[in-house]
Amino acid sequence: MENKLCLECQTPVKGRIDKKFCSDYCRNSYNNKVNKDSKNLIRNINNRLRKNHKILSELNVSGKTKVTRTKLYNNGFDFNFFTSIYKTKTGNTYFYIYDQGYLTLENELFLLIKKES
C-alpha cells in the first residue's frame, strides 16, 4: 500500500484513499496559497466597489442629489469601478454600484440617484 503525503506539510496521511491533507489546517493553508493571486484581485475589486458605494450613499441622503466631480474625487471615488450600466431610451447612461447610481451631467456635475428596490 502506498503511503500518501500531505500536500502542505508532507506528513503521512491516514484515512480515506483519496485524502490529500492530514488536517483541515493544512487543507486551508494549501488552498489559500494556491488561490492567493485571484483572491487578492477579487478582494481589491470588492473593496473599491464597497468604497464607491459608501461614498455615493453618504453624498446622496435624499435619494436624488447633484454633486461635482471634484467632490466625488476628493472623497476617493473611482470612476473605473461600477457594477452595471443602464442606458435610457433618450440616450442617457447611468452607472450603478449596486443600488446607488450616477449620471454625468454638464459642467462637471453628476446626478446621484438611488434605485428603488
PDB file of C-alpha atoms in Angstrom:
ATOM      1  CA  MET A   1       0.000   0.000   0.000  1.00  0.00           C
ATOM      2  CA  GLU A   2       1.316   3.428  -0.972  1.00  0.00           C
ATOM      3  CA  ASN A   3       1.901   5.999   1.791  1.00  0.00           C
ATOM      4  CA  LYS A   4       0.468   9.339   0.721  1.00  0.00           C
ATOM      5  CA  LEU A   5       1.963  12.565   1.987  1.00  0.00           C
ATOM      6  CA  CYS A   6       0.061  15.717   2.885  1.00  0.00           C
ATOM      7  CA  LEU A   7       0.298  18.239   0.024  1.00  0.00           C
ATOM      8  CA  GLU A   8       1.005  21.029   2.510  1.00  0.00           C
ATOM      9  CA  CYS A   9       3.293  19.675   5.256  1.00  0.00           C
ATOM     10  CA  GLN A  10       4.473  16.392   3.709  1.00  0.00           C
ATOM     11  CA  THR A  11       3.494  14.256   6.740  1.00  0.00           C
ATOM     12  CA  PRO A  12       1.878  10.846   6.103  1.00  0.00           C
ATOM     13  CA  VAL A  13      -1.870  10.984   5.500  1.00  0.00           C
ATOM     14  CA  LYS A  14      -4.073   8.409   7.218  1.00  0.00           C
ATOM     15  CA  GLY A  15      -7.661   7.614   6.326  1.00  0.00           C
ATOM     16  CA  ARG A  16      -9.526   7.524   3.058  1.00  0.00           C
ATOM     17  CA  ILE A  17      -7.679   6.520  -0.078  1.00  0.00           C
ATOM     18  CA  ASP A  18      -8.412   9.838  -1.806  1.00  0.00           C
ATOM     19  CA  LYS A  19      -7.436  12.013   1.165  1.00  0.00           C
ATOM     20  CA  LYS A  20      -4.813  14.672   0.287  1.00  0.00           C
ATOM     21  CA  PHE A  21      -4.256  16.527   3.563  1.00  0.00           C
ATOM     22  CA  CYS A  22      -3.532  15.492   7.126  1.00  0.00           C
ATOM     23  CA  SER A  23      -5.792  18.164   8.662  1.00  0.00           C
ATOM     24  CA  ASP A  24      -8.237  20.970   7.933  1.00  0.00           C
ATOM     25  CA  TYR A  25      -5.479  23.455   8.787  1.00  0.00           C
ATOM     26  CA  CYS A  26      -3.209  22.054   6.054  1.00  0.00           C
ATOM     27  CA  ARG A  27      -6.080  21.929   3.532  1.00  0.00           C
ATOM     28  CA  ASN A  28      -6.981  25.574   4.194  1.00  0.00           C
ATOM     29  CA  SER A  29      -3.364  26.688   4.165  1.00  0.00           C
ATOM     30  CA  TYR A  30      -2.677  24.925   0.859  1.00  0.00           C
ATOM     31  CA  ASN A  31      -5.802  26.288  -0.858  1.00  0.00           C
ATOM     32  CA  ASN A  32      -5.121  29.814   0.404  1.00  0.00           C
ATOM     33  CA  LYS A  33      -1.646  29.686  -1.149  1.00  0.00           C
ATOM     34  CA  VAL A  34      -2.923  28.271  -4.448  1.00  0.00           C
ATOM     35  CA  ASN A  35      -5.712  30.857  -4.812  1.00  0.00           C
ATOM     36  CA  LYS A  36      -3.829  33.824  -3.332  1.00  0.00           C
ATOM     37  CA  ASP A  37      -3.487  35.889  -6.529  1.00  0.00           C
ATOM     38  CA  SER A  38      -7.074  35.533  -7.727  1.00  0.00           C
ATOM     39  CA  LYS A  39      -8.447  36.094  -4.220  1.00  0.00           C
ATOM     40  CA  ASN A  40      -6.396  39.280  -3.833  1.00  0.00           C
ATOM     41  CA  LEU A  41      -7.675  40.613  -7.158  1.00  0.00           C
ATOM     42  CA  ILE A  42     -11.292  39.909  -6.226  1.00  0.00           C
ATOM     43  CA  ARG A  43     -10.819  41.293  -2.712  1.00  0.00           C
ATOM     44  CA  ASN A  44      -9.313  44.521  -4.075  1.00  0.00           C
ATOM     45  CA  ILE A  45     -12.133  44.994  -6.594  1.00  0.00           C
ATOM     46  CA  ASN A  46     -14.765  44.346  -3.934  1.00  0.00           C
ATOM     47  CA  ASN A  47     -13.077  46.851  -1.628  1.00  0.00           C
ATOM     48  CA  ARG A  48     -13.172  49.514  -4.393  1.00  0.00           C
ATOM     49  CA  LEU A  49     -16.856  48.783  -5.080  1.00  0.00           C
ATOM     50  CA  ARG A  50     -17.659  48.976  -1.364  1.00  0.00           C
ATOM     51  CA  LYS A  51     -15.836  52.301  -1.056  1.00  0.00           C
ATOM     52  CA  ASN A  52     -17.599  53.761  -4.120  1.00  0.00           C
ATOM     53  CA  HIS A  53     -20.985  52.600  -2.778  1.00  0.00           C
ATOM     54  CA  LYS A  54     -20.274  54.163   0.601  1.00  0.00           C
ATOM     55  CA  ILE A  55     -19.277  57.485  -0.990  1.00  0.00           C
ATOM     56  CA  LEU A  56     -22.436  57.631  -3.110  1.00  0.00           C
ATOM     57  CA  SER A  57     -24.623  56.642  -0.142  1.00  0.00           C
ATOM     58  CA  GLU A  58     -23.125  59.349   2.077  1.00  0.00           C
ATOM     59  CA  LEU A  59     -23.436  62.066  -0.575  1.00  0.00           C
ATOM     60  CA  ASN A  60     -26.936  61.040  -1.667  1.00  0.00           C
ATOM     61  CA  VAL A  61     -29.005  61.085   1.520  1.00  0.00           C
ATOM     62  CA  SER A  62     -32.207  62.305  -0.181  1.00  0.00           C
ATOM     63  CA  GLY A  63     -32.262  59.730  -2.992  1.00  0.00           C
ATOM     64  CA  LYS A  64     -31.541  62.294  -5.710  1.00  0.00           C
ATOM     65  CA  THR A  65     -28.652  64.778  -5.435  1.00  0.00           C
ATOM     66  CA  LYS A  66     -26.302  66.757  -7.683  1.00  0.00           C
ATOM     67  CA  VAL A  67     -22.577  66.812  -6.870  1.00  0.00           C
ATOM     68  CA  THR A  68     -19.417  67.956  -8.612  1.00  0.00           C
ATOM     69  CA  ARG A  69     -16.713  65.686  -9.992  1.00  0.00           C
ATOM     70  CA  THR A  70     -14.286  67.345  -7.561  1.00  0.00           C
ATOM     71  CA  LYS A  71     -16.412  66.383  -4.575  1.00  0.00           C
ATOM     72  CA  LEU A  72     -16.501  62.750  -5.726  1.00  0.00           C
ATOM     73  CA  TYR A  73     -12.730  62.703  -6.364  1.00  0.00           C
ATOM     74  CA  ASN A  74     -11.978  64.360  -3.020  1.00  0.00           C
ATOM     75  CA  ASN A  75     -13.924  61.595  -1.274  1.00  0.00           C
ATOM     76  CA  GLY A  76     -11.872  58.950  -3.101  1.00  0.00           C
ATOM     77  CA  PHE A  77     -14.442  57.882  -5.693  1.00  0.00           C
ATOM     78  CA  ASP A  78     -13.028  55.743  -8.529  1.00  0.00           C
ATOM     79  CA  PHE A  79     -14.990  56.022 -11.785  1.00  0.00           C
ATOM     80  CA  ASN A  80     -13.440  52.788 -13.111  1.00  0.00           C
ATOM     81  CA  PHE A  81     -15.406  50.574 -10.710  1.00  0.00           C
ATOM     82  CA  PHE A  82     -19.159  50.017 -11.030  1.00  0.00           C
ATOM     83  CA  THR A  83     -21.476  47.008 -11.132  1.00  0.00           C
ATOM     84  CA  SER A  84     -23.828  47.832 -14.006  1.00  0.00           C
ATOM     85  CA  ILE A  85     -24.732  50.314 -16.728  1.00  0.00           C
ATOM     86  CA  TYR A  86     -28.247  51.379 -17.682  1.00  0.00           C
ATOM     87  CA  LYS A  87     -28.956  53.235 -20.937  1.00  0.00           C
ATOM     88  CA  THR A  88     -32.259  55.054 -21.270  1.00  0.00           C
ATOM     89  CA  LYS A  89     -34.281  55.414 -24.462  1.00  0.00           C
ATOM     90  CA  THR A  90     -33.214  59.068 -24.587  1.00  0.00           C
ATOM     91  CA  GLY A  91     -29.537  58.053 -24.636  1.00  0.00           C
ATOM     92  CA  ASN A  92     -28.578  58.818 -21.027  1.00  0.00           C
ATOM     93  CA  THR A  93     -26.139  56.384 -19.432  1.00  0.00           C
ATOM     94  CA  TYR A  94     -26.433  55.645 -15.716  1.00  0.00           C
ATOM     95  CA  PHE A  95     -23.605  53.858 -13.907  1.00  0.00           C
ATOM     96  CA  TYR A  96     -24.569  51.832 -10.833  1.00  0.00           C
ATOM     97  CA  ILE A  97     -22.732  50.484  -7.842  1.00  0.00           C
ATOM     98  CA  TYR A  98     -25.375  48.064  -6.617  1.00  0.00           C
ATOM     99  CA  ASP A  99     -28.372  50.329  -5.801  1.00  0.00           C
ATOM    100  CA  GLN A 100     -26.514  53.662  -5.967  1.00  0.00           C
ATOM    101  CA  GLY A 101     -26.159  55.269  -9.388  1.00  0.00           C
ATOM    102  CA  TYR A 102     -24.863  58.367 -11.094  1.00  0.00           C
ATOM    103  CA  LEU A 103     -25.475  60.169 -14.366  1.00  0.00           C
ATOM    104  CA  THR A 104     -22.936  62.515 -15.929  1.00  0.00           C
ATOM    105  CA  LEU A 105     -24.398  65.985 -16.441  1.00  0.00           C
ATOM    106  CA  GLU A 106     -22.848  69.079 -17.998  1.00  0.00           C
ATOM    107  CA  ASN A 107     -20.262  71.334 -16.310  1.00  0.00           C
ATOM    108  CA  GLU A 108     -18.594  68.528 -14.309  1.00  0.00           C
ATOM    109  CA  LEU A 109     -21.818  67.778 -12.419  1.00  0.00           C
ATOM    110  CA  PHE A 110     -23.247  64.376 -11.584  1.00  0.00           C
ATOM    111  CA  LEU A 111     -26.772  63.398 -10.649  1.00  0.00           C
ATOM    112  CA  LEU A 112     -26.714  60.797  -7.876  1.00  0.00           C
ATOM    113  CA  ILE A 113     -29.738  58.522  -7.638  1.00  0.00           C
ATOM    114  CA  LYS A 114     -30.789  55.519  -5.598  1.00  0.00           C
ATOM    115  CA  LYS A 115     -32.517  52.628  -7.332  1.00  0.00           C
ATOM    116  CA  GLU A 116     -35.736  51.668  -5.592  1.00  0.00           C
ATOM    117  CA  SER A 117     -35.764  48.020  -4.584  1.00  0.00           C
TER     118      SER A 117
END
